[in-house]
């Protein structure tokens, strides 16, 4: 599918002297916007009341969006790699904003299916394309620090929720005088206020993402940062200088091992993230009453958000120094130990519970941010965006599996609001098992066999070109 | 704004304006700082 010439990859090839530090804000402009997807809880109850529906019916909107993220990233990954980041960011901006506009129409006219179609399906496509759009570009601009580069962008996805949550409350307060976010006089926002919020987000996100689309550039073939010696990359056994196409990558055991790694890491993280607020209250319940107030529980969710975001940047950057495989051994191995501690001694002190959960969430974020660099190490830069897109189906699957495991287990243990720490143990030990599976899968990852490598003449990042670069 | 669009075949050297880089970082940095501040404020309720 051809794109208009102003979006074409050929139009955005950087000339010598271009400063690569303009690329991270371009990527962040997209990820900060699409990260709003994790802030839907802020108006979820208002939508339940407005549609006179159930939490499940409204919650499906978010589930559709995440499933569409995985599907569209997998389906459009090759298109994104072929047409470049500007076309991808532009398309993502159009879909993401259109999703808000259609969703707003659905809320304003009380038609839930329009909300499903708008925010869920159309917005979800924007999410998937937007999520992968800057990844391969960043990896090519930062061959010396790919973990840092992708960590910065994917940190933006976590940051997007941090911005959208308070901003939504502020805007709904402006659009509905009766709305009180929390406290004794708490009052839900009207459907009209949420519809206007969606319209506002549609306009603001369109402008922001377009800014990213128009400042982004791709490096010229053979470009390398000053002082960077590609032979140092080649020297690491788990880092290839060959290229594997997306079509071939999914035929390799390495791709499916990483799929399992990502699935296990995300499922385990979501287990805590999904239940964070009631979980801390349940862990410290004595004689039917929790010692943790609702406002403190909200604070706990805030702490987790900060660690989720920080982990994306810190751990992914660390992986540039210690390697991708070792850092996943930390995420999964240390994460496993932390989960065991959470299940066994987590209820002995609030501070201990918070520290353990925060570290687990930092590994969850780190797992997301490091995976593109891991893919680049194994499959090269050739079609890393498309391969990353296909791998994100693991996220979509984990988005369904994680909450399902936790909710199913808790349903068998008792009634919400009366649960205690021991009721969470079965779910937490299932997560321990999953992390063990992920740990083993990561241990089995070896360099990709030469038979999957692209012929040197066709490859984008060949030894010959590298030799040219090093001259 | 554009620093690299054009006939790259000529390989003309370009210079990205520092102001543009600062503006781009501010545009993403300011909302991020706002979000961080609000989240830290909420998180402080825990302690």
Short mmCIF file of C-alpha atoms in Angstrom, two decimals:
data_model
loop_
_atom_site.label_atom_id
_atom_site.label_comp_id
_atom_site.label_asym_id
_atom_site.label_seq_id
_atom_site.Cartn_x
_atom_site.Cartn_y
_atom_site.Cartn_z
CA UNK A 1 0.00 0.00 0.00
CA UNK A 2 1.65 3.24 -1.17
CA UNK A 3 1.62 6.31 1.04
CA UNK A 4 1.45 10.02 -0.01
CA UNK A 5 4.89 11.35 -0.87
CA UNK A 6 5.09 13.68 2.16
CA UNK A 7 4.89 10.61 4.40
CA UNK A 8 7.32 8.46 2.45
CA UNK A 9 10.47 7.10 4.06
CA UNK A 10 12.62 8.65 1.29
CA UNK A 11 11.45 12.15 2.34
CA UNK A 12 12.69 11.82 5.91
CA UNK A 13 16.22 10.52 5.48
CA UNK A 14 18.42 12.68 7.68
CA UNK A 15 21.32 14.54 6.15
CA UNK A 16 24.80 14.36 7.71
CA UNK A 17 24.96 16.45 10.87
CA UNK A 18 21.38 15.81 11.96
CA UNK A 19 21.12 15.64 15.76
CA UNK A 20 19.70 12.26 16.78
CA UNK A 21 18.44 13.67 20.10
CA UNK A 22 15.44 15.04 18.20
CA UNK A 23 14.18 11.47 17.72
CA UNK A 24 13.36 10.49 21.35
CA UNK A 25 10.91 13.42 21.80
CA UNK A 26 9.28 12.46 18.48
CA UNK A 27 8.81 8.93 19.82
CA UNK A 28 7.65 10.23 23.20
CA UNK A 29 5.09 12.50 21.52
CA UNK A 30 3.39 9.33 20.24
CA UNK A 31 3.84 7.07 23.26
CA UNK A 32 2.74 9.71 25.80
CA UNK A 33 -0.55 9.99 23.88
CA UNK A 34 -1.32 6.32 23.35
CA UNK A 35 -0.37 5.59 26.97
CA UNK A 36 -3.77 7.10 27.83
CA UNK A 37 -5.08 3.56 27.29
CA UNK A 38 -3.99 2.73 30.84
CA UNK A 39 -5.98 5.63 32.33
CA UNK A 40 -9.46 4.38 31.44
CA UNK A 41 -10.32 3.55 35.06
CA UNK A 42 -10.67 7.27 35.80
CA UNK A 43 -13.99 7.53 33.90
CA UNK A 44 -15.02 3.87 33.90
CA UNK A 45 -17.61 4.20 36.71
CA UNK A 46 -19.05 7.35 35.13
CA UNK A 47 -19.61 5.40 31.90
CA UNK A 48 -21.24 2.52 33.80
CA UNK A 49 -23.74 4.99 35.29
CA UNK A 50 -24.28 6.86 32.01
CA UNK A 51 -24.97 3.71 29.98
CA UNK A 52 -26.80 2.07 32.95
CA UNK A 53 -24.55 -0.87 32.23
CA UNK A 54 -22.09 -3.10 34.14
CA UNK A 55 -18.38 -2.78 34.89
CA UNK A 56 -17.79 -5.82 32.70
CA UNK A 57 -19.62 -4.29 29.72
CA UNK A 58 -17.59 -1.08 30.00
CA UNK A 59 -14.37 -2.95 30.80
CA UNK A 60 -14.69 -4.76 27.46
CA UNK A 61 -13.85 -1.46 25.72
CA UNK A 62 -10.35 -1.58 27.19
CA UNK A 63 -9.98 -5.30 26.44
CA UNK A 64 -10.96 -4.74 22.78
CA UNK A 65 -8.40 -1.93 22.53
CA UNK A 66 -5.58 -4.14 23.89
CA UNK A 67 -6.51 -7.08 21.66
CA UNK A 68 -6.62 -4.72 18.65
CA UNK A 69 -3.23 -3.36 19.72
CA UNK A 70 -1.73 -6.85 19.51
CA UNK A 71 -3.48 -7.72 16.25
CA UNK A 72 -2.73 -4.45 14.45
CA UNK A 73 0.91 -4.44 15.60
CA UNK A 74 1.24 -7.97 14.21
CA UNK A 75 -0.62 -7.25 10.96
CA UNK A 76 0.83 -3.81 10.16
CA UNK A 77 4.37 -4.37 11.45
CA UNK A 78 5.80 -5.06 7.99
CA UNK A 79 3.93 -2.05 6.55
CA UNK A 80 5.40 0.12 9.32
CA UNK A 81 8.94 -1.09 8.58
CA UNK A 82 8.51 -0.58 4.82
CA UNK A 83 6.98 2.90 4.92
CA UNK A 84 8.91 4.37 7.83
CA UNK A 85 8.05 6.08 11.09
CA UNK A 86 6.37 9.22 9.70
CA UNK A 87 3.72 7.30 7.78
CA UNK A 88 3.18 5.05 10.82
CA UNK A 89 2.94 7.91 13.32
CA UNK A 90 0.62 9.87 11.01
CA UNK A 91 -1.66 6.83 10.56
CA UNK A 92 -1.59 6.05 14.26
CA UNK A 93 -2.54 9.66 15.10
CA UNK A 94 -5.50 9.53 12.70
CA UNK A 95 -6.81 6.23 14.10
CA UNK A 96 -6.21 7.13 17.76
CA UNK A 97 -7.97 10.50 17.45
CA UNK A 98 -10.78 9.15 15.30
CA UNK A 99 -11.32 6.51 17.99
CA UNK A 100 -11.91 9.28 20.54
CA UNK A 101 -14.26 11.18 18.20
CA UNK A 102 -16.38 8.09 17.43
CA UNK A 103 -16.31 7.09 21.11
CA UNK A 104 -17.44 10.58 22.08
CA UNK A 105 -20.37 10.30 19.65
CA UNK A 106 -21.25 6.95 21.22
CA UNK A 107 -21.30 8.41 24.74
CA UNK A 108 -23.24 11.52 23.65
CA UNK A 109 -25.91 9.42 21.88
CA UNK A 110 -25.97 6.58 24.44
CA UNK A 111 -24.84 3.95 21.94
CA UNK A 112 -22.37 1.62 23.56
CA UNK A 113 -21.52 -0.16 20.32
CA UNK A 114 -20.11 3.11 18.99
CA UNK A 115 -17.80 3.27 22.01
CA UNK A 116 -16.67 -0.31 21.30
CA UNK A 117 -16.10 0.54 17.64
CA UNK A 118 -14.48 3.93 18.30
CA UNK A 119 -12.19 3.60 21.30
CA UNK A 120 -11.95 -0.20 21.13
CA UNK A 121 -11.49 -1.10 17.47
CA UNK A 122 -10.44 2.13 15.69
CA UNK A 123 -8.46 3.48 18.65
CA UNK A 124 -6.94 0.04 19.23
CA UNK A 125 -5.55 0.02 15.68
CA UNK A 126 -3.98 3.42 16.40
CA UNK A 127 -2.51 1.98 19.59
CA UNK A 128 -0.86 -0.96 17.82
CA UNK A 129 0.63 1.06 14.96
CA UNK A 130 1.68 3.86 17.31
CA UNK A 131 3.34 1.51 19.79
CA UNK A 132 5.70 -0.02 17.22
CA UNK A 133 6.11 3.07 15.00
CA UNK A 134 9.23 4.61 16.58
CA UNK A 135 10.91 1.43 17.85
CA UNK A 136 13.00 0.33 14.86
CA UNK A 137 13.86 3.97 14.07
CA UNK A 138 15.19 4.51 17.60
CA UNK A 139 17.21 1.29 17.41
CA UNK A 140 18.80 2.49 14.15
CA UNK A 141 19.59 5.94 15.58
CA UNK A 142 21.05 4.48 18.79
CA UNK A 143 22.96 1.33 17.75
CA UNK A 144 25.31 2.04 20.67
CA UNK A 145 22.49 2.19 23.28
CA UNK A 146 19.38 0.43 21.92
CA UNK A 147 18.08 -0.39 25.40
CA UNK A 148 18.26 3.25 26.46
CA UNK A 149 16.53 4.37 23.26
CA UNK A 150 13.61 1.96 23.37
CA UNK A 151 13.38 2.38 27.15
CA UNK A 152 12.85 6.12 26.67
CA UNK A 153 10.00 5.62 24.19
CA UNK A 154 8.27 2.80 26.00
CA UNK A 155 8.64 4.70 29.28
CA UNK A 156 6.43 7.26 27.53
CA UNK A 157 3.66 4.68 27.29
CA UNK A 158 3.72 4.36 31.08
CA UNK A 159 3.99 8.15 31.40
CA UNK A 160 0.91 8.64 29.23
CA UNK A 161 -1.31 7.17 31.93
CA UNK A 162 0.36 9.34 34.56
CA UNK A 163 -0.58 12.42 32.56
CA UNK A 164 -4.04 11.34 31.39
CA UNK A 165 -5.35 10.34 34.83
CA UNK A 166 -5.07 13.73 36.59
CA UNK A 167 -5.77 15.59 33.34
CA UNK A 168 -9.03 13.66 32.87
CA UNK A 169 -10.13 14.57 36.41
CA UNK A 170 -9.27 18.21 35.79
CA UNK A 171 -11.11 18.37 32.47
CA UNK A 172 -14.19 16.51 33.74
CA UNK A 173 -14.28 19.00 36.63
CA UNK A 174 -14.36 21.86 34.11
CA UNK A 175 -17.07 20.20 31.99
CA UNK A 176 -19.28 19.18 34.94
CA UNK A 177 -19.54 21.42 38.02
CA UNK A 178 -21.13 18.62 40.06
CA UNK A 179 -18.16 16.27 39.53
CA UNK A 180 -16.05 15.60 42.63
CA UNK A 181 -13.22 13.11 42.02
CA UNK A 182 -12.77 11.80 45.58
CA UNK A 183 -13.40 12.48 49.25
CA UNK A 184 -16.62 12.54 51.29
CA UNK A 185 -18.68 14.40 48.65
CA UNK A 186 -17.43 12.29 45.72
CA UNK A 187 -19.75 12.49 42.73
CA UNK A 188 -19.46 10.86 39.31
CA UNK A 189 -18.93 12.91 36.17
CA UNK A 190 -21.87 13.06 33.75
CA UNK A 191 -21.80 11.24 30.41
CA UNK A 192 -21.79 14.63 28.73
CA UNK A 193 -18.56 15.55 30.56
CA UNK A 194 -16.91 12.27 29.50
CA UNK A 195 -18.04 12.85 25.88
CA UNK A 196 -16.43 16.31 25.96
CA UNK A 197 -13.30 14.80 27.54
CA UNK A 198 -13.06 12.36 24.63
CA UNK A 199 -13.43 15.22 22.12
CA UNK A 200 -10.69 17.20 23.87
CA UNK A 201 -8.35 14.21 23.93
CA UNK A 202 -9.05 13.56 20.24
CA UNK A 203 -7.95 17.09 19.30
CA UNK A 204 -4.98 17.36 21.68
CA UNK A 205 -3.57 13.92 20.86
CA UNK A 206 -3.93 14.54 17.12
CA UNK A 207 -1.83 17.73 17.38
CA UNK A 208 0.77 16.12 19.66
CA UNK A 209 1.23 12.98 17.59
CA UNK A 210 1.42 14.97 14.34
CA UNK A 211 4.27 16.96 15.87
CA UNK A 212 6.13 13.71 16.46
CA UNK A 213 5.35 12.52 12.92
CA UNK A 214 6.76 15.66 11.33
CA UNK A 215 10.02 15.91 13.28
CA UNK A 216 10.95 12.24 13.01
CA UNK A 217 13.79 11.24 10.65
CA UNK A 218 15.49 7.99 9.67
CA UNK A 219 19.27 7.71 9.47
CA UNK A 220 20.91 7.40 6.05
CA UNK A 221 22.16 3.95 5.14
CA UNK A 222 25.55 3.33 6.73
CA UNK A 223 25.17 6.12 9.27
CA UNK A 224 26.71 5.55 12.68
CA UNK A 225 27.10 7.78 15.73
CA UNK A 226 30.43 9.50 16.24
CA UNK A 227 32.85 7.30 18.15
CA UNK A 228 30.74 4.16 17.74
CA UNK A 229 32.59 1.04 16.65
CA UNK A 230 30.16 -1.58 15.24
CA UNK A 231 32.81 -4.28 15.70
CA UNK A 232 32.22 -4.06 19.48
CA UNK A 233 28.60 -5.09 18.87
CA UNK A 234 29.66 -7.96 16.68
CA UNK A 235 31.95 -9.21 19.43
CA UNK A 236 29.04 -10.09 21.73
CA UNK A 237 27.86 -13.68 21.12
CA UNK A 238 24.15 -12.96 21.59
CA UNK A 239 24.19 -9.94 19.25
CA UNK A 240 23.96 -10.59 15.53
CA UNK A 241 25.06 -8.37 12.68
CA UNK A 242 22.99 -10.48 10.29
CA UNK A 243 19.37 -9.90 9.31
CA UNK A 244 16.32 -12.09 9.70
CA UNK A 245 13.03 -11.21 7.99
CA UNK A 246 9.80 -11.07 9.98
CA UNK A 247 8.42 -14.00 7.96
CA UNK A 248 11.41 -16.15 8.88
CA UNK A 249 11.66 -14.89 12.47
CA UNK A 250 8.34 -16.47 13.42
CA UNK A 251 9.65 -19.83 12.20
CA UNK A 252 12.53 -19.76 14.69
CA UNK A 253 12.38 -21.20 18.23
CA UNK A 254 13.94 -17.93 19.48
CA UNK A 255 10.83 -15.94 18.50
CA UNK A 256 8.49 -18.30 20.36
CA UNK A 257 10.78 -18.51 23.39
CA UNK A 258 10.69 -14.72 23.61
CA UNK A 259 6.90 -14.85 23.11
CA UNK A 260 6.69 -17.11 26.19
CA UNK A 261 9.08 -14.83 28.11
CA UNK A 262 6.99 -11.72 27.36
CA UNK A 263 3.70 -13.53 28.01
CA UNK A 264 4.84 -14.82 31.41
CA UNK A 265 6.39 -11.52 32.50
CA UNK A 266 3.33 -9.47 31.47
CA UNK A 267 0.79 -11.94 32.92
CA UNK A 268 2.57 -11.88 36.27
CA UNK A 269 2.73 -8.07 36.34
CA UNK A 270 -0.88 -7.63 35.33
CA UNK A 271 -1.85 -9.95 38.19
CA UNK A 272 -0.79 -7.21 40.63
CA UNK A 273 -1.62 -4.20 38.50
CA UNK A 274 -5.22 -5.26 37.92
CA UNK A 275 -5.96 -5.82 41.62
CA UNK A 276 -3.60 -3.24 43.15
CA UNK A 277 -6.07 -1.12 45.10
CA UNK A 278 -8.23 -3.88 46.67
CA UNK A 279 -5.17 -6.10 47.08
CA UNK A 280 -3.32 -3.85 49.54
CA UNK A 281 -6.52 -3.37 51.53
CA UNK A 282 -7.18 -7.13 51.62
CA UNK A 283 -3.60 -7.95 52.66
CA UNK A 284 -3.99 -5.81 55.78
CA UNK A 285 -7.52 -6.73 56.82
CA UNK A 286 -8.07 -7.55 60.49
CA UNK A 287 -11.43 -8.65 61.88
CA UNK A 288 -13.17 -7.65 58.66
CA UNK A 289 -11.71 -4.13 58.55
CA UNK A 290 -8.70 -3.05 56.49
CA UNK A 291 -6.02 -0.96 58.17
CA UNK A 292 -5.25 0.62 54.78
CA UNK A 293 -7.64 3.46 53.88
CA UNK A 294 -9.03 3.90 50.35
CA UNK A 295 -6.93 7.06 49.83
CA UNK A 296 -3.77 5.19 50.85
CA UNK A 297 -4.72 2.38 48.44
CA UNK A 298 -4.98 5.00 45.67
CA UNK A 299 -1.51 6.15 46.72
CA UNK A 300 -0.26 2.58 46.34
CA UNK A 301 -1.57 2.53 42.75
CA UNK A 302 0.38 5.77 42.17
CA UNK A 303 3.58 4.20 43.56
CA UNK A 304 3.15 1.21 41.25
CA UNK A 305 2.63 3.52 38.24
CA UNK A 306 5.87 5.33 39.06
CA UNK A 307 7.85 2.08 39.34
CA UNK A 308 6.21 0.67 36.21
CA UNK A 309 7.34 3.76 34.30
CA UNK A 310 10.76 4.08 35.94
CA UNK A 311 11.51 0.38 35.40
CA UNK A 312 11.02 0.81 31.67
CA UNK A 313 13.82 3.34 31.47
CA UNK A 314 16.18 2.15 34.20
CA UNK A 315 16.18 -1.61 33.50
CA UNK A 316 16.14 -1.25 29.73
CA UNK A 317 19.15 1.11 29.90
CA UNK A 318 20.89 -1.31 32.28
CA UNK A 319 20.46 -4.09 29.70
CA UNK A 320 22.84 -2.19 27.39
CA UNK A 321 25.60 -2.97 29.90
CA UNK A 322 24.75 -6.41 31.28
CA UNK A 323 23.04 -7.88 28.21
CA UNK A 324 19.47 -8.76 27.32
CA UNK A 325 19.45 -12.40 28.43
CA UNK A 326 20.89 -11.66 31.90
CA UNK A 327 18.43 -8.81 32.50
CA UNK A 328 15.49 -11.13 31.72
CA UNK A 329 16.97 -13.62 34.17
CA UNK A 330 16.69 -10.83 36.74
CA UNK A 331 13.10 -9.89 35.71
CA UNK A 332 11.94 -13.51 35.84
CA UNK A 333 14.25 -15.07 38.45
CA UNK A 334 14.31 -12.25 41.02
CA UNK A 335 10.66 -11.55 40.16
CA UNK A 336 9.84 -15.15 41.06
CA UNK A 337 11.55 -14.80 44.46
CA UNK A 338 9.74 -11.50 45.08
CA UNK A 339 6.40 -13.15 44.30
CA UNK A 340 7.15 -15.95 46.78
CA UNK A 341 8.05 -13.36 49.43
CA UNK A 342 4.88 -11.41 48.65
CA UNK A 343 2.74 -14.54 49.08
CA UNK A 344 4.43 -15.68 52.28
CA UNK A 345 5.60 -12.64 54.28
CA UNK A 346 4.00 -9.79 52.29
CA UNK A 347 1.29 -9.22 54.87
CA UNK A 348 3.72 -8.76 57.78
CA UNK A 349 4.31 -5.04 57.14
CA UNK A 350 2.83 -2.46 54.76
CA UNK A 351 6.24 -1.10 53.77
CA UNK A 352 7.45 -4.59 52.85
CA UNK A 353 4.35 -5.24 50.74
CA UNK A 354 4.81 -1.93 48.91
CA UNK A 355 8.54 -2.51 48.27
CA UNK A 356 7.96 -6.03 46.91
CA UNK A 357 5.05 -5.00 44.68
CA UNK A 358 6.90 -1.91 43.41
CA UNK A 359 9.96 -3.97 42.43
CA UNK A 360 7.76 -6.54 40.67
CA UNK A 361 6.07 -3.73 38.70
CA UNK A 362 9.44 -2.24 37.78
CA UNK A 363 10.37 -5.63 36.25
CA UNK A 364 7.02 -5.72 34.45
CA UNK A 365 7.79 -2.34 32.84
CA UNK A 366 11.39 -3.34 32.17
CA UNK A 367 10.21 -6.46 30.34
CA UNK A 368 8.16 -4.37 27.93
CA UNK A 369 10.93 -1.87 27.27
CA UNK A 370 13.79 -4.33 26.80
CA UNK A 371 12.10 -6.71 24.37
CA UNK A 372 12.70 -4.59 21.21
CA UNK A 373 16.44 -4.47 21.97
CA UNK A 374 16.44 -8.25 22.63
CA UNK A 375 14.78 -8.77 19.21
CA UNK A 376 17.33 -6.53 17.56
CA UNK A 377 20.17 -8.52 19.17
CA UNK A 378 18.77 -11.81 17.85
CA UNK A 379 17.24 -10.84 14.49
CA UNK A 380 19.11 -7.67 13.50
CA UNK A 381 17.60 -4.30 12.61
CA UNK A 382 16.25 -5.31 9.17
CA UNK A 383 12.58 -5.91 10.10
CA UNK A 384 12.76 -5.52 13.87
CA UNK A 385 9.59 -3.38 13.94
CA UNK A 386 7.56 -6.05 12.20
CA UNK A 387 8.98 -8.79 14.44
CA UNK A 388 8.21 -6.67 17.51
CA UNK A 389 4.66 -6.20 16.22
CA UNK A 390 4.16 -9.95 15.91
CA UNK A 391 5.58 -10.51 19.39
CA UNK A 392 3.07 -8.09 20.91
CA UNK A 393 0.36 -10.73 20.45
CA UNK A 394 1.87 -12.10 23.68
CA UNK A 395 0.79 -8.85 25.39
CA UNK A 396 -2.75 -9.22 24.04
CA UNK A 397 -2.88 -12.82 25.29
CA UNK A 398 -1.45 -11.83 28.69
CA UNK A 399 -3.97 -8.99 28.94
CA UNK A 400 -6.71 -11.62 28.87
CA UNK A 401 -4.91 -14.34 30.89
CA UNK A 402 -3.57 -12.21 33.78
CA UNK A 403 -6.87 -10.74 35.03
CA UNK A 404 -8.65 -14.04 34.28
CA UNK A 405 -6.28 -16.04 36.52
CA UNK A 406 -6.48 -13.58 39.41
CA UNK A 407 -10.24 -13.00 39.22
CA UNK A 408 -11.06 -16.71 38.84
CA UNK A 409 -8.92 -17.64 41.85
CA UNK A 410 -10.31 -14.84 44.02
CA UNK A 411 -13.88 -15.78 43.05
CA UNK A 412 -13.28 -19.22 44.56
CA UNK A 413 -11.76 -17.78 47.74
CA UNK A 414 -14.52 -15.49 48.97
CA UNK A 415 -16.43 -12.26 48.49
CA UNK A 416 -14.69 -9.03 47.36
CA UNK A 417 -14.32 -6.71 50.34
CA UNK A 418 -13.92 -9.65 52.75
CA UNK A 419 -10.79 -11.27 51.28
CA UNK A 420 -7.54 -11.58 53.25
CA UNK A 421 -3.88 -12.13 52.32
CA UNK A 422 -4.09 -15.93 52.33
CA UNK A 423 -6.87 -15.82 49.70
CA UNK A 424 -4.35 -14.37 47.23
CA UNK A 425 -1.77 -17.14 47.72
CA UNK A 426 -3.07 -19.55 45.05
CA UNK A 427 -3.08 -16.77 42.43
CA UNK A 428 0.38 -15.58 43.48
CA UNK A 429 1.81 -19.10 43.30
CA UNK A 430 0.35 -19.53 39.81
CA UNK A 431 2.31 -16.38 38.89
CA UNK A 432 5.44 -17.94 40.45
CA UNK A 433 4.92 -20.98 38.20
CA UNK A 434 4.51 -18.75 35.15
CA UNK A 435 7.68 -16.83 35.97
CA UNK A 436 9.54 -20.15 36.31
CA UNK A 437 8.34 -21.16 32.84
CA UNK A 438 9.47 -17.77 31.48
CA UNK A 439 12.85 -18.15 33.22
CA UNK A 440 13.45 -21.53 31.57
CA UNK A 441 12.33 -20.17 28.17
CA UNK A 442 14.84 -17.33 28.50
CA UNK A 443 17.61 -19.76 29.44
CA UNK A 444 16.93 -21.68 26.22
CA UNK A 445 17.41 -18.62 23.98
CA UNK A 446 20.45 -19.09 21.71
CA UNK A 447 21.65 -17.14 18.66
CA UNK A 448 19.49 -17.66 15.55
CA UNK A 449 20.73 -20.36 13.14
CA UNK A 450 22.48 -19.09 10.00
CA UNK A 451 19.88 -20.72 7.72
CA UNK A 452 17.38 -17.98 8.72
CA UNK A 453 19.72 -15.11 7.85
CA UNK A 454 18.92 -12.98 4.82
CA UNK A 455 21.38 -13.28 1.93
CA UNK A 456 24.11 -10.72 2.42
CA UNK A 457 23.37 -8.89 -0.82
CA UNK A 458 19.77 -8.19 0.21
CA UNK A 459 20.30 -7.51 3.86
CA UNK A 460 20.10 -3.99 5.15
CA UNK A 461 22.78 -4.34 7.78
CA UNK A 462 25.39 -6.54 6.20
CA UNK A 463 28.95 -7.09 7.22
CA UNK A 464 30.01 -5.36 4.01
CA UNK A 465 28.05 -2.25 4.91
CA UNK A 466 29.40 -2.33 8.41
CA UNK A 467 32.90 -2.52 7.08
CA UNK A 468 32.06 0.54 4.98
CA UNK A 469 30.72 2.28 8.05
CA UNK A 470 33.80 1.63 10.11
CA UNK A 471 36.13 3.14 7.56
CA UNK B 1 11.72 22.90 11.21
CA UNK B 2 13.03 20.54 8.60
CA UNK B 3 16.70 19.87 8.85
CA UNK B 4 17.09 16.82 6.73
CA UNK B 5 14.44 16.81 4.03
CA UNK B 6 15.72 17.48 0.60
CA UNK B 7 18.05 16.06 -1.93
CA UNK B 8 20.10 13.79 0.27
CA UNK B 9 22.00 12.62 -2.76
CA UNK B 10 24.02 15.82 -2.50
CA UNK B 11 24.84 14.87 1.12
CA UNK B 12 24.73 18.50 2.24
CA UNK B 13 25.60 18.79 5.89
CA UNK B 14 22.85 20.10 8.10
CA UNK B 15 22.73 21.49 11.61
CA UNK B 16 19.72 20.77 13.82
CA UNK B 17 18.82 23.99 15.66
CA UNK B 18 19.36 23.64 19.40
CA UNK B 19 16.14 25.63 19.91
CA UNK B 20 14.14 22.96 18.04
CA UNK B 21 15.62 20.19 20.17
CA UNK B 22 14.91 22.16 23.36
CA UNK B 23 11.35 22.92 22.20
CA UNK B 24 10.68 19.26 21.34
CA UNK B 25 11.98 18.05 24.69
CA UNK B 26 9.97 20.74 26.53
CA UNK B 27 6.82 19.77 24.67
CA UNK B 28 7.03 16.19 25.94
CA UNK B 29 8.81 17.00 29.20
CA UNK B 30 6.33 19.50 30.64
CA UNK B 31 3.28 17.17 30.52
CA UNK B 32 5.46 14.37 31.87
CA UNK B 33 6.58 16.48 34.83
CA UNK B 34 2.91 17.45 35.43
CA UNK B 35 1.91 13.75 35.45
CA UNK B 36 4.81 12.80 37.71
CA UNK B 37 4.02 15.61 40.17
CA UNK B 38 0.34 14.64 40.35
CA UNK B 39 1.19 10.95 40.79
CA UNK B 40 3.76 11.63 43.52
CA UNK B 41 1.11 13.79 45.27
CA UNK B 42 -1.36 10.88 45.13
CA UNK B 43 1.29 8.36 46.14
CA UNK B 44 2.16 10.46 49.21
CA UNK B 45 -1.24 9.44 50.67
CA UNK B 46 0.25 6.01 51.24
CA UNK B 47 2.83 7.27 53.72
#
